[in-house]
Amino acid sequence: AQSVTQLGSHVSVSEGALVLLRCNYSSSVPPYLFWYVQYPNQGLQLLLKYTSAATLVKGINGFEAEFKKSETSFHLTKPSAHMSDAAEYFCAVRGGGKLIFGQGTELSVKP
Amino acid sequence: GAGVSQSPRYKVAKRGQDVALRCDPISGHVSLFWYQQALGQGPEFLTYFQNEAQLDKSGLPSDRFFAERPEGSVSTLKIQRTQQEDSAVYLCASSLPLVAGSNPTEDQYFGPGTRLLVL
């Protein structure tokens, strides 16, 4: 069975600081991994995805993630946080056709 | 182009009432998914359609939950005899079809969700 675990349900950073949101996966087959963002009262928006091509994946809004097989990780980073980045972030792995999500990490950005 | 739309956006139901939630996928998307997102949790898979065929309903929590997509476009998720534990946001997503033998990387596009509160 495939699963993802997000470490830290809440992360708080200052504006301009590095953002690091952690995700570890478990999969018996090469995984397809995703990061989604959810703003209040909205649906999920795809930030980026890993599909077994380049291990460093760049997404929208300046986010990127690196697939590390040896660490079974797919952490999300952004060099400089902006107030508009405050939202809930979900890591997901594709299992068959469906997505299997982590519990989510709420990112707060302090001015 | 319009995205995935869902209606109603908010629904308050009394316990025991039946509810119907609607999803309009992106035009041309033959795959449609329903997820349930409880407060403070990640979305959890409920069911999946390819055109009108329901290929996976393994996530439906009980036989009170029923989904259909009779013409391969609009889908309805019905919950009978609602219970308080059914309170959640119900998300619909659509995508292009998964082609056998190819990388299953078709993006899923999510609607805004229907927030159901059962009193």
XYZ file of N, CA and C in Angstrom, chain B:
357
model
N -11.747 29.061 -20.047
C -12.406 27.801 -19.860
C -12.804 27.600 -18.417
N -13.978 27.064 -18.203
C -14.477 26.863 -16.857
C -13.762 25.697 -16.216
N -13.593 25.780 -14.904
C -12.998 24.696 -14.157
C -14.073 23.752 -13.675
N -13.735 22.939 -12.693
C -14.698 22.031 -12.084
C -15.614 22.848 -11.181
N -16.894 22.646 -11.326
C -17.824 23.359 -10.451
C -18.616 22.372 -9.620
N -18.975 22.813 -8.425
C -19.733 21.965 -7.511
C -20.876 22.776 -6.910
N -21.979 22.097 -6.681
C -23.114 22.762 -6.044
C -23.879 21.774 -5.180
N -24.484 22.257 -4.087
C -24.302 23.604 -3.571
C -22.917 23.771 -2.946
N -22.518 24.974 -2.657
C -21.252 25.195 -1.977
C -21.361 24.857 -0.503
N -22.518 25.092 0.067
C -22.754 24.817 1.480
C -24.104 24.129 1.612
N -24.144 23.144 2.515
C -25.392 22.427 2.739
C -25.495 22.095 4.216
N -26.588 22.489 4.811
C -26.879 22.110 6.185
C -28.028 21.130 6.147
N -27.841 19.978 6.755
C -28.872 18.950 6.763
C -29.158 18.507 8.190
N -30.383 18.149 8.416
C -30.724 17.545 9.701
C -30.371 16.064 9.649
N -29.969 15.531 10.761
C -29.613 14.115 10.820
C -30.778 13.276 10.312
N -30.464 12.346 9.427
C -31.497 11.496 8.860
C -31.997 11.941 7.502
N -31.642 13.162 7.125
C -32.062 13.705 5.842
C -31.177 13.142 4.724
N -31.710 13.062 3.521
C -30.922 12.673 2.346
C -30.391 13.933 1.680
N -29.163 13.873 1.146
C -28.599 15.008 0.434
C -28.031 14.539 -0.896
N -27.959 15.475 -1.840
C -27.379 15.195 -3.157
C -26.410 16.307 -3.502
N -25.198 15.945 -3.833
C -24.143 16.901 -4.156
C -23.773 16.714 -5.622
N -23.634 17.844 -6.307
C -23.433 17.792 -7.755
C -22.022 18.236 -8.130
N -21.497 17.595 -9.160
C -20.191 17.970 -9.698
C -20.264 18.075 -11.211
N -19.815 19.235 -11.732
C -19.691 19.440 -13.174
C -18.205 19.451 -13.524
N -17.719 18.401 -14.192
C -16.284 18.350 -14.484
C -15.911 19.279 -15.627
N -14.625 19.410 -15.857
C -14.140 20.165 -17.001
C -14.561 19.428 -18.274
N -15.024 20.178 -19.254
C -15.477 19.585 -20.510
C -14.360 18.760 -21.143
N -14.707 17.516 -21.506
C -13.719 16.649 -22.142
C -12.973 15.749 -21.170
N -13.120 15.999 -19.886
C -12.470 15.143 -18.897
C -13.344 13.916 -18.640
N -12.803 12.746 -18.924
C -13.621 11.537 -18.781
C -13.457 10.890 -17.420
N -12.404 11.246 -16.694
C -12.204 10.691 -15.361
C -12.726 11.671 -14.318
N -13.427 11.127 -13.330
C -14.010 11.959 -12.280
C -13.855 11.259 -10.938
N -13.427 12.022 -9.953
C -13.136 11.482 -8.630
C -13.942 12.250 -7.579
N -14.332 11.561 -6.522
C -14.904 12.190 -5.333
C -13.999 11.894 -4.144
N -13.770 12.948 -3.347
C -12.985 12.824 -2.127
C -13.785 13.446 -0.979
N -13.509 12.959 0.223
C -14.113 13.509 1.430
C -13.001 14.092 2.295
N -13.176 15.334 2.728
C -12.166 15.974 3.559
C -12.780 16.398 4.882
N -12.469 15.648 5.927
C -12.939 16.004 7.262
C -12.128 17.186 7.774
N -12.663 17.878 8.751
C -12.031 19.079 9.282
C -10.622 18.772 9.781
N -9.650 19.518 9.285
C -8.274 19.341 9.731
C -7.563 18.131 9.174
N -8.155 17.488 8.185
C -7.565 16.284 7.600
C -7.295 16.478 6.112
N -6.530 15.543 5.563
C -6.346 15.540 4.123
C -7.531 14.875 3.444
N -7.736 15.159 2.168
C -8.826 14.504 1.441
C -8.634 12.996 1.397
N -9.745 12.281 1.457
C -9.720 10.818 1.344
C -10.604 10.397 0.177
N -10.094 9.477 -0.607
C -10.762 8.990 -1.807
C -12.079 8.302 -1.470
N -13.085 8.611 -2.253
C -14.367 7.929 -2.127
C -14.621 7.002 -3.320
N -14.608 7.586 -4.530
C -14.987 6.799 -5.694
C -14.463 7.440 -6.974
N -14.418 6.649 -8.053
C -13.812 7.074 -9.311
C -14.639 6.571 -10.484
N -14.859 7.460 -11.448
C -15.576 7.116 -12.673
C -14.660 7.337 -13.867
N -14.811 6.490 -14.860
C -14.280 6.766 -16.176
C -15.479 6.730 -17.112
N -15.778 7.873 -17.692
C -17.063 8.062 -18.380
C -18.185 7.723 -17.402
N -19.118 6.881 -17.804
C -20.236 6.580 -16.904
C -19.951 5.378 -16.006
N -18.816 4.726 -16.225
C -18.506 3.516 -15.466
C -17.829 3.861 -14.141
N -18.391 3.326 -13.079
C -17.798 3.514 -11.751
C -16.770 2.405 -11.553
N -15.501 2.757 -11.706
C -14.445 1.753 -11.708
C -13.929 1.423 -10.318
N -14.145 2.303 -9.371
C -13.615 2.069 -8.022
C -14.520 2.790 -7.042
N -15.126 2.050 -6.148
C -15.945 2.663 -5.098
C -15.493 2.176 -3.732
N -14.240 1.812 -3.659
C -13.709 1.224 -2.446
C -13.659 2.183 -1.266
N -13.697 3.492 -1.539
C -13.602 4.471 -0.467
C -14.927 4.894 0.130
N -16.016 4.481 -0.453
C -17.324 4.865 0.089
C -17.464 4.267 1.490
N -17.745 5.085 2.487
C -17.688 4.602 3.879
C -18.832 3.686 4.283
N -19.950 3.778 3.616
C -21.063 2.894 3.967
C -22.027 2.823 2.793
N -23.003 1.945 2.914
C -23.975 1.815 1.820
C -24.962 2.984 1.805
N -24.780 3.933 2.702
C -25.595 5.147 2.632
C -25.067 6.097 1.561
N -23.856 5.859 1.110
C -23.220 6.715 0.115
C -23.372 6.066 -1.260
N -23.804 6.868 -2.205
C -24.034 6.364 -3.557
C -23.631 7.451 -4.548
N -22.906 7.088 -5.592
C -22.512 8.068 -6.603
C -22.912 7.557 -7.976
N -23.231 8.486 -8.845
C -23.600 8.119 -10.207
C -23.122 9.171 -11.186
N -23.008 8.728 -12.418
C -22.575 9.620 -13.511
C -23.201 9.056 -14.802
N -24.497 9.145 -14.908
C -25.246 8.379 -15.916
C -24.886 8.687 -17.367
N -24.488 9.914 -17.655
C -24.184 10.259 -19.047
C -22.703 10.559 -19.245
N -21.906 10.209 -18.251
C -20.468 10.382 -18.391
C -19.990 11.809 -18.258
N -20.844 12.682 -17.743
C -20.423 14.070 -17.550
C -20.670 14.476 -16.096
N -21.820 15.066 -15.827
C -22.166 15.484 -14.462
C -22.260 14.261 -13.555
N -21.796 14.436 -12.321
C -21.879 13.356 -11.343
C -22.614 13.855 -10.109
N -23.305 12.953 -9.453
C -24.006 13.258 -8.220
C -23.568 12.280 -7.147
N -23.234 12.817 -6.002
C -22.935 12.021 -4.818
C -24.127 12.153 -3.888
N -24.728 11.036 -3.563
C -25.903 11.050 -2.705
C -25.571 10.390 -1.374
N -26.011 11.027 -0.322
C -25.842 10.463 1.005
C -27.229 10.310 1.612
N -27.567 9.096 1.966
C -28.880 8.832 2.542
C -28.790 8.817 4.065
N -29.859 9.244 4.695
C -29.960 9.180 6.179
C -28.679 9.736 6.807
N -28.394 10.994 6.516
C -27.131 11.588 6.942
C -26.933 11.475 8.451
N -25.673 11.312 8.817
C -25.252 11.247 10.212
C -24.269 12.379 10.474
N -24.062 12.703 11.745
C -23.160 13.806 12.077
C -21.747 13.541 11.573
N -21.330 12.299 11.543
C -19.968 12.000 11.083
C -19.791 12.203 9.588
N -20.900 12.455 8.874
C -20.802 12.747 7.443
C -20.401 14.201 7.201
N -20.406 15.018 8.241
C -20.026 16.425 8.088
C -18.585 16.515 7.603
N -18.402 17.174 6.476
C -17.087 17.255 5.839
C -17.219 18.131 4.595
N -16.080 18.371 3.969
C -16.088 18.983 2.639
C -15.955 17.859 1.621
N -16.819 17.871 0.638
C -16.794 16.860 -0.414
C -16.228 17.502 -1.675
N -15.081 16.974 -2.102
C -14.359 17.520 -3.244
C -14.535 16.620 -4.454
N -14.692 17.268 -5.575
C -14.759 16.550 -6.849
C -13.541 16.964 -7.670
N -12.991 16.035 -8.409
C -11.869 16.330 -9.298
C -12.094 15.627 -10.628
N -11.583 16.229 -11.687
C -11.676 15.571 -12.994
C -10.318 15.598 -13.673
N -10.142 14.672 -14.601
C -8.891 14.611 -15.343
C -9.135 13.966 -16.687
N -8.140 14.088 -17.548
C -8.154 13.350 -18.795
C -8.010 11.872 -18.461
N -8.337 10.999 -19.383
C -8.312 9.576 -19.034
C -6.903 9.051 -18.790
N -6.818 8.061 -17.944
C -5.562 7.363 -17.720
C -5.419 6.350 -18.849
N -4.366 6.480 -19.622
C -4.180 5.597 -20.764
C -3.349 4.415 -20.321
N -3.842 3.218 -20.586
C -3.144 2.007 -20.174
C -1.752 1.969 -20.786
N -0.768 1.680 -19.932
C 0.593 1.564 -20.416
C 1.376 2.854 -20.386
N 0.712 3.960 -20.087
C 1.430 5.232 -20.023
C 1.585 5.646 -18.572
N 2.397 6.649 -18.350
C 2.540 7.156 -16.990
C 1.211 7.738 -16.520
N 0.741 7.305 -15.380
C -0.542 7.811 -14.875
C -0.369 9.170 -14.245
N -0.018 10.159 -15.055
C 0.304 11.454 -14.473
C -0.650 12.537 -14.915
N -1.811 12.148 -15.404
C -2.764 13.174 -15.770
C -3.189 13.928 -14.517
N -3.097 15.244 -14.604
C -3.408 16.069 -13.449
C -4.884 16.008 -13.110
N -5.178 15.979 -11.824
C -6.548 16.078 -11.356
C -6.828 17.546 -10.995
N -7.921 18.051 -11.522
C -8.326 19.430 -11.273
C -9.507 19.407 -10.319
N -9.347 20.121 -9.226
C -10.343 20.066 -8.161
C -11.341 21.215 -8.238
N -12.565 20.907 -7.850
C -13.570 21.930 -7.656
C -13.427 22.546 -6.277
N -14.262 23.548 -5.977
C -14.153 24.252 -4.694
C -14.707 23.464 -3.514
N -15.454 22.394 -3.812
C -15.987 21.576 -2.735
C -17.368 21.991 -2.288
N -18.054 21.045 -1.673
C -19.328 21.310 -0.987
C -19.110 21.037 0.490
N -19.367 22.041 1.294
C -19.217 21.884 2.749
C -20.542 21.427 3.316
N -20.575 20.197 3.835
C -21.796 19.613 4.395
C -21.715 19.618 5.918
N -22.741 20.159 6.522
C -22.851 20.150 7.978
C -24.137 19.434 8.341
N -23.995 18.361 9.107
C -25.161 17.593 9.538
C -25.404 17.870 11.022
N -26.585 18.385 11.297
C -26.913 18.758 12.678
C -27.711 17.668 13.390
